[in-house]
Amino acid sequence: MFVKRLALAGAVSIAATAAHAECSFQNETPVTMLSAAFEAWVAVTDAMAACGNFSPELDQEFRTKQPEGFAASPSLYQLGGVSNGTITPLLNAGTIRPLDDLIADYGQNLTPNQLIQIDGQTMAVAMMVNTQHLMYRTDILADLGLDVPTTWEEVLTAAAAIQEAGVVDYPLGATMMSGWNLAQDFVNMHSGFGGTFVNPDNTPNVNTEAGLAALDMMMRMTEYMDPEYLVSDSTYVQQQFQQGRIAMANLWASRAGAMNDAAESQVVGLIGTAAAPLAMEGGAPSTTLWWDGIVVASNISDEEAANAFRLAMEGINPATVQAAPDAAIWLIPGYEPNEMSQGAIASAIATPAPPSYPSTTQMGLMHSALGNELTAFFTGAVSAEVALAAVEAAYTVAAQEAGLLE
Amino acid sequence: MSDIPRAMRQPLGLKLGSAAFLAFWCLLAAFPIFWIAVMSFKSPVDAFAANPLDVIFGPVTRDRGDGLSALDIGLGVTVLYLTIKLALGWLPRRIADWSPHGYQWAGWIIGATGYALGFLILFFGLLPALLGVLNSILGPLGTPLIGLTTVHYESVWIGREFYENFLNSLLVTGGVVTISLTVGTLAGYGLARSGSNIAFWILIVALVFRALPHSVLVAGYLPVFITSAEWLRPILGENAPTLYGQPLAVIAVLVSINQPFTIWMLRSFFQNIPNELDEAARVDGCTHFQAFRWVIMPVMWPGVITTGLFSFLLAYNDFLVTSLLLDATNQTMVPAIAGYFNRETTTTDQVEAVAAAVSITAPLFLLVMVFQRQIVSGLTAGAVKG
Amino acid sequence: MKFRTFIWFVGPSLFLMALFIALPLYSVLVGSFYNTYDVREMVEEETCTAGFLAQTCTTTMVSRPVFGEDGRVQTVTEFVGWTSYARVLEPARAWEAVRALDYRALMQINFWAALRFTLMFTLVTLPLVICMGLAIALAVNNAAKSIRGPIIFVSLLPFIITPVIGSLSIYWLFVGDGILTRGIEAWLQRDIAMFAQAWTIELLMLFYRVWHVAPFAFVIFYAGLQTVNQDTLESAIIDGASRWDRLRYVIVPHLMPLIVFIALIHLMDAYRVFEEIVGFRAQAHVISLQWLTYDLLSPDDAGNRAYSRANASAMLTMVGIVILLIPLLRRTWRDHKGSSH
């Protein structure tokens, strides 16, 4: 039994390499890359590895290692995998190079909506988008005769009905784990209420009507949630869906695929997706858009950069999408959106459109301040105004230390 | 039993109470680890099931065809029992017979590795093949009773190439233990034999060094290590290495961070070896080094083994230093497991992380099983002085 | 021995410790009094980001770092004195809260909440670990010799399992509908959420730390028990001592050096409590001093790290440990002076 499995594993891995073995050129120069470790990056780096001489590092500590590694001379890595947030330190330090020339040479397969441009210069090439949107149990809503909610008020009404019926443990789930996740949920809700975060002069701007409304809405949501929501990250909420314990949640699009994985999930085929609910009438879906993409280091020679970019294009071509169609919401041509990606697409193309998460230092500081200080409101220790004032105070101290404020 | 004086014998109540407490503690100690080991052999749906009986019996796993029949269980338990019995009785005798005099340790390593490999081939190769045939013949005795699947272990060790991380861990841990003991025994001996106040203050300062939070230390090393090629170039020329990602650099860091604890323990062991031994050697004309090498080294092994085991544990289970200072090619096992919990962890990833964690603990089990007598005797040899 | 020989023996160890601990410690100390930041300017910038069908372009005023002539970002390193310490300790706000006797307001300041939990954690787990270790050692000493080996092996299990997985395994047993939580719910006939309030999480963390460290204390005490002088015990019985008196007046004094050693090691490790907070995701309810330092040092998405404040927090942690260790160190000094070499 074991030997058979071993042989099968061997055969499968050979077959997998064979599927990627169509690389259009043989890479002679060693290329290294540092990125996060989730499935989409595995798919892309596997495709690039077929060209030879490529050693990717898929590391969870990339946030710490990337700025240092790219700042070394020569840079420790030629390529990097970044998102809206993690491109900021590289942009600020000037350790990534503009890609316009390289795109002219090797980027014929790229579409304009994949390009990340600052002041007209392309600094990154995006390969996928991700966003939080509504996921729900189609069978529960159908049984109770409820429409798919489009605003947060409708979500709360539906949650009340579901709680009355008592068909699941908790009607709502949310990724409100203290820290980054809680701050992200607040960012989504606050954007939905039309709020901004930082003024142009770097002073904070969250202790406003929009901020109070966002906190109020989030608190009302917690009535229908698992009381341990302050330790629930997106893995936990995904598991709650898979184990049939919640009925609705505003969850990351990249989590949708696993809902239909029979090895893990007890709700195969029962999850539907829709655009993130609106917070106010005529507003944008209360979510933010995130992209993940590739950057090229600047502390390397031009020949190395050209070679690395050419290799990167091999990684984000239609063949990768075909090999891993459910790994992400790809921006690469050839991607056929399936049923589970409808919610993300609906959020992205809604009018008005939700904002893209800003790639600025100030937003990073604000995100940390939110994550640390909002918890006190949810544990009941302080009121909403006091919590938001604490957020602004924490942001101010951090900004002063970073030289953004006096 | 008869040589215990009557006054020291314990009333039945106390004996029962003590036994009950011990049983309760053993249950407490073993249960979480036993539980995650059980989880790692089930499909993800069963592993995180709400009903504990579902986790133990794994109905979903069994329904998919992965399971143990009554025959499997009986034969497997018998083989395991025989293996352990032979390992404790027959194996040491054979090794003692075969290994040349003075090289017992080499004989042990070869013998133990050979035995382990033989066991693995038998238990995971031959036995399943045999049982596969037998189960199809035996009908009701051959139907699966308990769900059990090894797919997570396979995907961790083969799919994610965990064996590379395992070898890296062995390299780093072996290096840390060797260098730590070498440097530590010298320092411990020096501190034990010198009664000066400087020796005492060095120990106190070392203790205070141990108090520094590791997260700060490591955050300080990272930029220095990454840019090491630049600032080492004036000293080492063009071939100045980048220390980031070098196992040797991580070994040096781990040895240094653990030095305070090592020298404290070794100093107390050496204090318990009587002065007279090396005094006699020095009277005969040896220098301090020669006295150390020829007189002290043969008798210091119990204490050194115990300290070595603590060093081994610290290096093997380390996370902060190895996760930040090693790159993907040299990554050790614990950061590799932490890497399973990335942005997109799924339930399958979690169960695979558990399987990897159980795999990590297996060599430690073996080590503790083999060395537990030495641990206690080593601590006895030096423990009294504290 | 002569001083030169002493230095030769102790040299390599001192060199390693000086290079990898003393030097970083010095740089942490110095770093807590300085602050480094980028020089920035305000410019108008047009940013186009990826979209599913089309790019979204916005033009805003942003604050960007200024580049010097060498192509690197211009940074300023200035001496800030006690400012970073003040930012961590928030003395004005803390003093206000103390004067108003407002405990909750004091706990809203991160440092003081972390200090409160760290002190409570350290001082509560210390006697628990020592008593538990001693109890297990006495119980194992009582057990029949044939089963001692396996019992020692099982008792060491919590100590050898890596903390990342150890804390996670206990977390999974209790979170949500974990089997132990359901057991407690069935016993108490009510719904329980172990991770929804601070005190249950603190209890779990205390339990985890005692579970993890008691084997270490047990093994050391057990070895010590092997060397208890039987004659002293017998003469104590002749003098009419009960079992409890024998424990108090013969065994515990014999083990006192070990108790001091374990107390030293445990105080240092418990004060640096960190893995429990990460493993149990407790940062919503409780934080510790090392977690605060780690959080200040962890880069956010935009790469910001509060170096200066993290250095100040680390120095404050070390000062706290040294203060806690002083009674035990004084005792060790007395032993050193009193013992003959």
mmCIF file of C-alpha atoms in Angstrom, chain C residues 31-304:
data_model
loop_
_atom_site.group_PDB
_atom_site.id
_atom_site.type_symbol
_atom_site.label_atom_id
_atom_site.label_comp_id
_atom_site.label_asym_id
_atom_site.label_seq_id
_atom_site.Cartn_x
_atom_site.Cartn_y
_atom_site.Cartn_z
ATOM 1 C CA GLY C 31 19.461 52.732 20.595
ATOM 2 C CA SER C 32 16.835 53.470 23.194
ATOM 3 C CA PHE C 33 18.194 57.005 23.491
ATOM 4 C CA TYR C 34 18.340 57.732 19.784
ATOM 5 C CA ASN C 35 15.741 57.828 17.041
ATOM 6 C CA THR C 36 16.310 57.305 13.336
ATOM 7 C CA TYR C 37 13.805 58.370 10.721
ATOM 8 C CA ASP C 38 13.612 59.282 7.057
ATOM 9 C CA VAL C 39 13.578 62.876 5.882
ATOM 10 C CA ARG C 40 10.324 63.416 4.038
ATOM 11 C CA GLU C 41 8.764 65.822 1.595
ATOM 12 C CA MET C 42 5.203 66.384 0.430
ATOM 13 C CA VAL C 43 4.646 65.805 -3.268
ATOM 14 C CA GLU C 44 1.691 65.258 -5.485
ATOM 15 C CA GLU C 45 1.626 61.750 -6.828
ATOM 16 C CA GLU C 46 -0.519 59.877 -9.330
ATOM 17 C CA THR C 47 -1.008 56.254 -8.395
ATOM 18 C CA CYS C 48 -2.603 53.643 -10.645
ATOM 19 C CA THR C 49 -3.365 50.296 -9.077
ATOM 20 C CA ALA C 50 -4.598 47.017 -10.473
ATOM 21 C CA GLY C 51 -8.278 46.441 -11.005
ATOM 22 C CA PHE C 52 -10.212 43.491 -12.323
ATOM 23 C CA LEU C 53 -11.236 45.174 -15.568
ATOM 24 C CA ALA C 54 -9.373 48.442 -15.531
ATOM 25 C CA GLN C 55 -6.857 50.360 -13.502
ATOM 26 C CA THR C 56 -8.015 52.820 -10.873
ATOM 27 C CA CYS C 57 -5.939 55.974 -10.877
ATOM 28 C CA THR C 58 -5.903 58.571 -8.104
ATOM 29 C CA THR C 59 -3.896 61.732 -7.630
ATOM 30 C CA THR C 60 -3.118 62.720 -4.058
ATOM 31 C CA MET C 61 -0.594 64.592 -1.971
ATOM 32 C CA VAL C 62 1.678 62.042 -0.347
ATOM 33 C CA SER C 63 4.627 62.260 1.960
ATOM 34 C CA ARG C 64 7.634 60.566 0.422
ATOM 35 C CA PRO C 65 11.182 60.008 1.616
ATOM 36 C CA VAL C 66 13.872 62.259 0.157
ATOM 37 C CA PHE C 67 16.781 60.669 -1.664
ATOM 38 C CA GLY C 68 20.334 61.864 -1.180
ATOM 39 C CA GLU C 69 23.085 62.066 -3.770
ATOM 40 C CA ASP C 70 24.277 58.508 -3.123
ATOM 41 C CA GLY C 71 20.919 57.153 -4.209
ATOM 42 C CA ARG C 72 19.928 56.199 -0.682
ATOM 43 C CA VAL C 73 17.196 57.658 1.466
ATOM 44 C CA GLN C 74 18.316 60.527 3.672
ATOM 45 C CA THR C 75 17.954 59.588 7.302
ATOM 46 C CA VAL C 76 18.294 61.606 10.464
ATOM 47 C CA THR C 77 19.566 60.049 13.686
ATOM 48 C CA GLU C 78 19.055 62.277 16.649
ATOM 49 C CA PHE C 79 19.507 61.978 20.370
ATOM 50 C CA VAL C 80 16.082 61.988 21.983
ATOM 51 C CA GLY C 81 17.010 61.286 25.577
ATOM 52 C CA TRP C 82 14.161 59.814 27.562
ATOM 53 C CA THR C 83 11.499 60.476 24.916
ATOM 54 C CA SER C 84 11.186 56.858 23.820
ATOM 55 C CA TYR C 85 10.897 55.722 27.413
ATOM 56 C CA ALA C 86 8.242 58.378 27.972
ATOM 57 C CA ARG C 87 6.349 57.170 24.906
ATOM 58 C CA VAL C 88 6.366 53.637 26.242
ATOM 59 C CA LEU C 89 5.619 54.427 29.891
ATOM 60 C CA GLU C 90 3.283 57.403 29.293
ATOM 61 C CA PRO C 91 4.090 58.821 32.728
ATOM 62 C CA ALA C 92 1.679 61.758 32.581
ATOM 63 C CA ARG C 93 -1.315 59.627 31.723
ATOM 64 C CA ALA C 94 -0.269 56.931 34.191
ATOM 65 C CA TRP C 95 0.131 59.443 37.011
ATOM 66 C CA GLU C 96 -3.311 60.868 36.246
ATOM 67 C CA ALA C 97 -4.839 57.432 36.491
ATOM 68 C CA VAL C 98 -3.026 56.641 39.732
ATOM 69 C CA ARG C 99 -4.099 59.926 41.328
ATOM 70 C CA ALA C 100 -7.700 59.314 40.329
ATOM 71 C CA LEU C 101 -7.347 55.698 41.555
ATOM 72 C CA ASP C 102 -8.657 54.663 38.157
ATOM 73 C CA TYR C 103 -7.277 51.182 37.613
ATOM 74 C CA ARG C 104 -9.010 50.744 34.268
ATOM 75 C CA ALA C 105 -7.484 53.892 32.850
ATOM 76 C CA LEU C 106 -4.054 52.708 33.957
ATOM 77 C CA MET C 107 -4.646 49.383 32.242
ATOM 78 C CA GLN C 108 -5.461 51.174 29.001
ATOM 79 C CA ILE C 109 -1.787 52.076 28.708
ATOM 80 C CA ASN C 110 -0.117 49.139 26.964
ATOM 81 C CA PHE C 111 3.024 49.080 29.084
ATOM 82 C CA TRP C 112 1.245 48.956 32.434
ATOM 83 C CA ALA C 113 -1.219 46.322 31.314
ATOM 84 C CA ALA C 114 1.706 44.248 30.058
ATOM 85 C CA LEU C 115 3.580 44.784 33.321
ATOM 86 C CA ARG C 116 0.567 43.766 35.359
ATOM 87 C CA PHE C 117 0.114 40.536 33.450
ATOM 88 C CA THR C 118 3.822 39.700 33.340
ATOM 89 C CA LEU C 119 4.245 40.190 37.094
ATOM 90 C CA MET C 120 1.112 38.228 37.891
ATOM 91 C CA PHE C 121 2.166 35.442 35.541
ATOM 92 C CA THR C 122 5.684 35.229 36.934
ATOM 93 C CA LEU C 123 4.775 35.398 40.604
ATOM 94 C CA VAL C 124 1.848 32.956 40.327
ATOM 95 C CA THR C 125 3.578 30.320 38.221
ATOM 96 C CA LEU C 126 6.712 30.286 40.386
ATOM 97 C CA PRO C 127 5.254 28.602 43.486
ATOM 98 C CA LEU C 128 3.019 26.428 41.286
ATOM 99 C CA VAL C 129 5.962 25.112 39.297
ATOM 100 C CA ILE C 130 8.053 24.431 42.385
ATOM 101 C CA CYS C 131 5.241 22.740 44.303
ATOM 102 C CA MET C 132 4.132 20.711 41.281
ATOM 103 C CA GLY C 133 7.696 19.646 40.494
ATOM 104 C CA LEU C 134 8.296 18.635 44.090
ATOM 105 C CA ALA C 135 4.999 16.769 44.298
ATOM 106 C CA ILE C 136 5.696 14.819 41.109
ATOM 107 C CA ALA C 137 9.253 14.062 42.262
ATOM 108 C CA LEU C 138 8.016 12.750 45.608
ATOM 109 C CA ALA C 139 5.306 10.707 43.924
ATOM 110 C CA VAL C 140 7.726 9.179 41.411
ATOM 111 C CA ASN C 141 10.126 8.433 44.252
ATOM 112 C CA ASN C 142 7.304 6.502 45.870
ATOM 113 C CA ALA C 143 6.535 4.502 42.781
ATOM 114 C CA ALA C 144 7.812 1.014 42.170
ATOM 115 C CA LYS C 145 11.229 0.971 40.543
ATOM 116 C CA SER C 146 10.055 -1.031 37.543
ATOM 117 C CA ILE C 147 7.705 1.639 36.247
ATOM 118 C CA ARG C 148 9.834 4.651 37.086
ATOM 119 C CA GLY C 149 11.499 4.691 33.693
ATOM 120 C CA PRO C 150 8.302 4.958 31.653
ATOM 121 C CA ILE C 151 6.833 7.457 34.122
ATOM 122 C CA ILE C 152 9.873 9.708 33.866
ATOM 123 C CA PHE C 153 9.606 9.467 30.096
ATOM 124 C CA VAL C 154 5.910 10.408 30.082
ATOM 125 C CA SER C 155 6.508 13.223 32.571
ATOM 126 C CA LEU C 156 9.139 14.774 30.339
ATOM 127 C CA LEU C 157 6.818 14.938 27.337
ATOM 128 C CA PRO C 158 5.398 18.429 27.969
ATOM 129 C CA PHE C 159 8.926 19.773 28.273
ATOM 130 C CA ILE C 160 10.297 18.360 25.047
ATOM 131 C CA ILE C 161 7.475 19.276 22.722
ATOM 132 C CA THR C 162 8.161 22.463 20.829
ATOM 133 C CA PRO C 163 6.233 25.418 22.333
ATOM 134 C CA VAL C 164 4.786 26.481 18.985
ATOM 135 C CA ILE C 165 2.891 23.186 18.772
ATOM 136 C CA GLY C 166 2.409 22.617 22.490
ATOM 137 C CA SER C 167 0.440 25.819 22.976
ATOM 138 C CA LEU C 168 -1.453 25.227 19.729
ATOM 139 C CA SER C 169 -2.523 21.752 20.859
ATOM 140 C CA ILE C 170 -3.964 23.107 24.085
ATOM 141 C CA TYR C 171 -5.564 25.977 22.149
ATOM 142 C CA TRP C 172 -7.349 23.542 19.847
ATOM 143 C CA LEU C 173 -8.582 21.535 22.810
ATOM 144 C CA PHE C 174 -10.369 24.586 24.218
ATOM 145 C CA VAL C 175 -11.286 26.966 21.427
ATOM 146 C CA GLY C 176 -14.801 27.131 20.063
ATOM 147 C CA ASP C 177 -16.219 23.655 20.349
ATOM 148 C CA GLY C 178 -13.003 21.971 21.404
ATOM 149 C CA ILE C 179 -13.537 18.678 23.156
ATOM 150 C CA LEU C 180 -12.438 19.880 26.581
ATOM 151 C CA THR C 181 -14.660 22.943 26.394
ATOM 152 C CA ARG C 182 -17.597 20.737 25.501
ATOM 153 C CA GLY C 183 -16.707 18.512 28.440
ATOM 154 C CA ILE C 184 -16.777 21.483 30.804
ATOM 155 C CA GLU C 185 -20.032 22.686 29.234
ATOM 156 C CA ALA C 186 -21.608 19.278 29.784
ATOM 157 C CA TRP C 187 -20.413 19.251 33.382
ATOM 158 C CA LEU C 188 -21.540 22.798 34.215
ATOM 159 C CA GLN C 189 -24.675 22.668 32.057
ATOM 160 C CA ARG C 190 -24.044 26.051 30.442
ATOM 161 C CA ASP C 191 -22.379 27.530 27.382
ATOM 162 C CA ILE C 192 -18.766 28.435 27.833
ATOM 163 C CA ALA C 193 -16.454 30.350 25.544
ATOM 164 C CA MET C 194 -12.955 30.001 26.891
ATOM 165 C CA PHE C 195 -11.457 32.644 24.650
ATOM 166 C CA ALA C 196 -14.056 35.359 25.028
ATOM 167 C CA GLN C 197 -12.845 36.906 28.270
ATOM 168 C CA ALA C 198 -9.505 37.704 29.799
ATOM 169 C CA TRP C 199 -9.539 35.638 32.971
ATOM 170 C CA THR C 200 -10.172 32.278 31.301
ATOM 171 C CA ILE C 201 -7.378 32.967 28.816
ATOM 172 C CA GLU C 202 -5.020 33.903 31.652
ATOM 173 C CA LEU C 203 -5.934 30.686 33.463
ATOM 174 C CA LEU C 204 -5.171 28.659 30.343
ATOM 175 C CA MET C 205 -1.832 30.386 29.917
ATOM 176 C CA LEU C 206 -0.906 29.768 33.562
ATOM 177 C CA PHE C 207 -1.888 26.133 33.143
ATOM 178 C CA TYR C 208 0.159 25.825 29.968
ATOM 179 C CA ARG C 209 3.271 27.329 31.524
ATOM 180 C CA VAL C 210 3.082 25.090 34.635
ATOM 181 C CA TRP C 211 2.392 22.067 32.412
ATOM 182 C CA HIS C 212 5.389 22.914 30.265
ATOM 183 C CA VAL C 213 7.949 23.715 33.007
ATOM 184 C CA ALA C 214 6.952 21.312 35.818
ATOM 185 C CA PRO C 215 8.828 18.394 34.146
ATOM 186 C CA PHE C 216 12.050 20.407 34.253
ATOM 187 C CA ALA C 217 11.578 21.109 37.969
ATOM 188 C CA PHE C 218 10.529 17.482 38.509
ATOM 189 C CA VAL C 219 13.660 16.016 36.937
ATOM 190 C CA ILE C 220 15.964 18.250 38.950
ATOM 191 C CA PHE C 221 14.159 17.630 42.246
ATOM 192 C CA TYR C 222 14.002 13.911 41.551
ATOM 193 C CA ALA C 223 17.752 13.778 41.108
ATOM 194 C CA GLY C 224 18.130 15.739 44.322
ATOM 195 C CA LEU C 225 15.868 13.329 46.185
ATOM 196 C CA GLN C 226 18.203 10.473 45.269
ATOM 197 C CA THR C 227 20.923 12.056 47.363
ATOM 198 C CA VAL C 228 18.899 12.657 50.527
ATOM 199 C CA ASN C 229 20.848 11.337 53.472
ATOM 200 C CA GLN C 230 18.984 8.308 54.818
ATOM 201 C CA ASP C 231 20.717 8.623 58.196
ATOM 202 C CA THR C 232 19.353 12.111 58.729
ATOM 203 C CA LEU C 233 15.885 10.852 57.889
ATOM 204 C CA GLU C 234 16.169 7.980 60.327
ATOM 205 C CA SER C 235 17.399 10.154 63.146
ATOM 206 C CA ALA C 236 14.493 12.489 62.438
ATOM 207 C CA ILE C 237 12.082 9.582 62.853
ATOM 208 C CA ILE C 238 13.789 8.634 66.094
ATOM 209 C CA ASP C 239 13.276 12.201 67.240
ATOM 210 C CA GLY C 240 9.566 11.744 66.642
ATOM 211 C CA ALA C 241 9.123 13.695 63.441
ATOM 212 C CA SER C 242 5.974 13.055 61.446
ATOM 213 C CA ARG C 243 6.040 12.572 57.687
ATOM 214 C CA TRP C 244 5.168 16.216 57.136
ATOM 215 C CA ASP C 245 7.920 17.349 59.554
ATOM 216 C CA ARG C 246 10.442 15.206 57.735
ATOM 217 C CA LEU C 247 9.469 16.883 54.510
ATOM 218 C CA ARG C 248 9.719 20.360 55.973
ATOM 219 C CA TYR C 249 12.868 20.021 58.018
ATOM 220 C CA VAL C 250 15.011 17.463 56.218
ATOM 221 C CA ILE C 251 14.058 17.162 52.574
ATOM 222 C CA VAL C 252 13.254 20.757 51.670
ATOM 223 C CA PRO C 253 16.424 22.235 53.228
ATOM 224 C CA HIS C 254 18.434 19.566 51.402
ATOM 225 C CA LEU C 255 16.808 20.616 48.147
ATOM 226 C CA MET C 256 17.071 24.352 48.827
ATOM 227 C CA PRO C 257 19.984 25.035 46.413
ATOM 228 C CA LEU C 258 17.972 23.349 43.679
ATOM 229 C CA ILE C 259 14.874 25.342 44.564
ATOM 230 C CA VAL C 260 16.901 28.539 44.270
ATOM 231 C CA PHE C 261 18.326 27.429 40.922
ATOM 232 C CA ILE C 262 14.919 26.577 39.502
ATOM 233 C CA ALA C 263 13.462 29.802 40.863
ATOM 234 C CA LEU C 264 16.200 31.793 39.140
ATOM 235 C CA ILE C 265 15.730 30.110 35.784
ATOM 236 C CA HIS C 266 11.953 30.192 35.987
ATOM 237 C CA LEU C 267 11.766 33.855 37.000
ATOM 238 C CA MET C 268 13.804 34.825 33.987
ATOM 239 C CA ASP C 269 11.845 32.675 31.581
ATOM 240 C CA ALA C 270 8.399 33.521 32.928
ATOM 241 C CA TYR C 271 9.098 37.243 32.865
ATOM 242 C CA ARG C 272 9.831 36.881 29.163
ATOM 243 C CA VAL C 273 6.494 35.156 28.520
ATOM 244 C CA PHE C 274 5.722 35.440 24.843
ATOM 245 C CA GLU C 275 4.933 32.127 23.171
ATOM 246 C CA GLU C 276 1.746 31.662 25.173
ATOM 247 C CA ILE C 277 0.356 34.977 23.983
ATOM 248 C CA VAL C 278 1.088 34.114 20.374
ATOM 249 C CA GLY C 279 -0.054 30.498 20.668
ATOM 250 C CA PHE C 280 -3.329 31.389 22.366
ATOM 251 C CA ARG C 281 -3.938 34.546 20.296
ATOM 252 C CA ALA C 282 -4.430 36.288 23.620
ATOM 253 C CA GLN C 283 -3.327 39.743 22.547
ATOM 254 C CA ALA C 284 -6.934 40.898 22.464
ATOM 255 C CA HIS C 285 -7.185 40.514 26.213
ATOM 256 C CA VAL C 286 -3.728 40.323 27.765
ATOM 257 C CA ILE C 287 -0.251 41.215 26.601
ATOM 258 C CA SER C 288 3.159 40.744 28.139
ATOM 259 C CA LEU C 289 6.297 42.861 28.138
ATOM 260 C CA GLN C 290 8.155 40.768 25.596
ATOM 261 C CA TRP C 291 5.082 40.641 23.388
ATOM 262 C CA LEU C 292 4.948 44.435 23.516
ATOM 263 C CA THR C 293 8.588 44.604 22.464
ATOM 264 C CA TYR C 294 7.996 42.068 19.714
ATOM 265 C CA ASP C 295 4.951 43.954 18.471
ATOM 266 C CA LEU C 296 6.871 47.224 18.365
ATOM 267 C CA LEU C 297 9.612 45.453 16.418
ATOM 268 C CA SER C 298 7.385 43.589 13.976
ATOM 269 C CA PRO C 299 7.139 45.448 10.728
ATOM 270 C CA ASP C 300 3.645 46.346 9.661
ATOM 271 C CA ASP C 301 2.739 45.910 6.015
ATOM 272 C CA ALA C 302 4.373 49.213 5.127
ATOM 273 C CA GLY C 303 7.641 48.168 6.737
ATOM 274 C CA ASN C 304 7.518 50.515 9.722
#
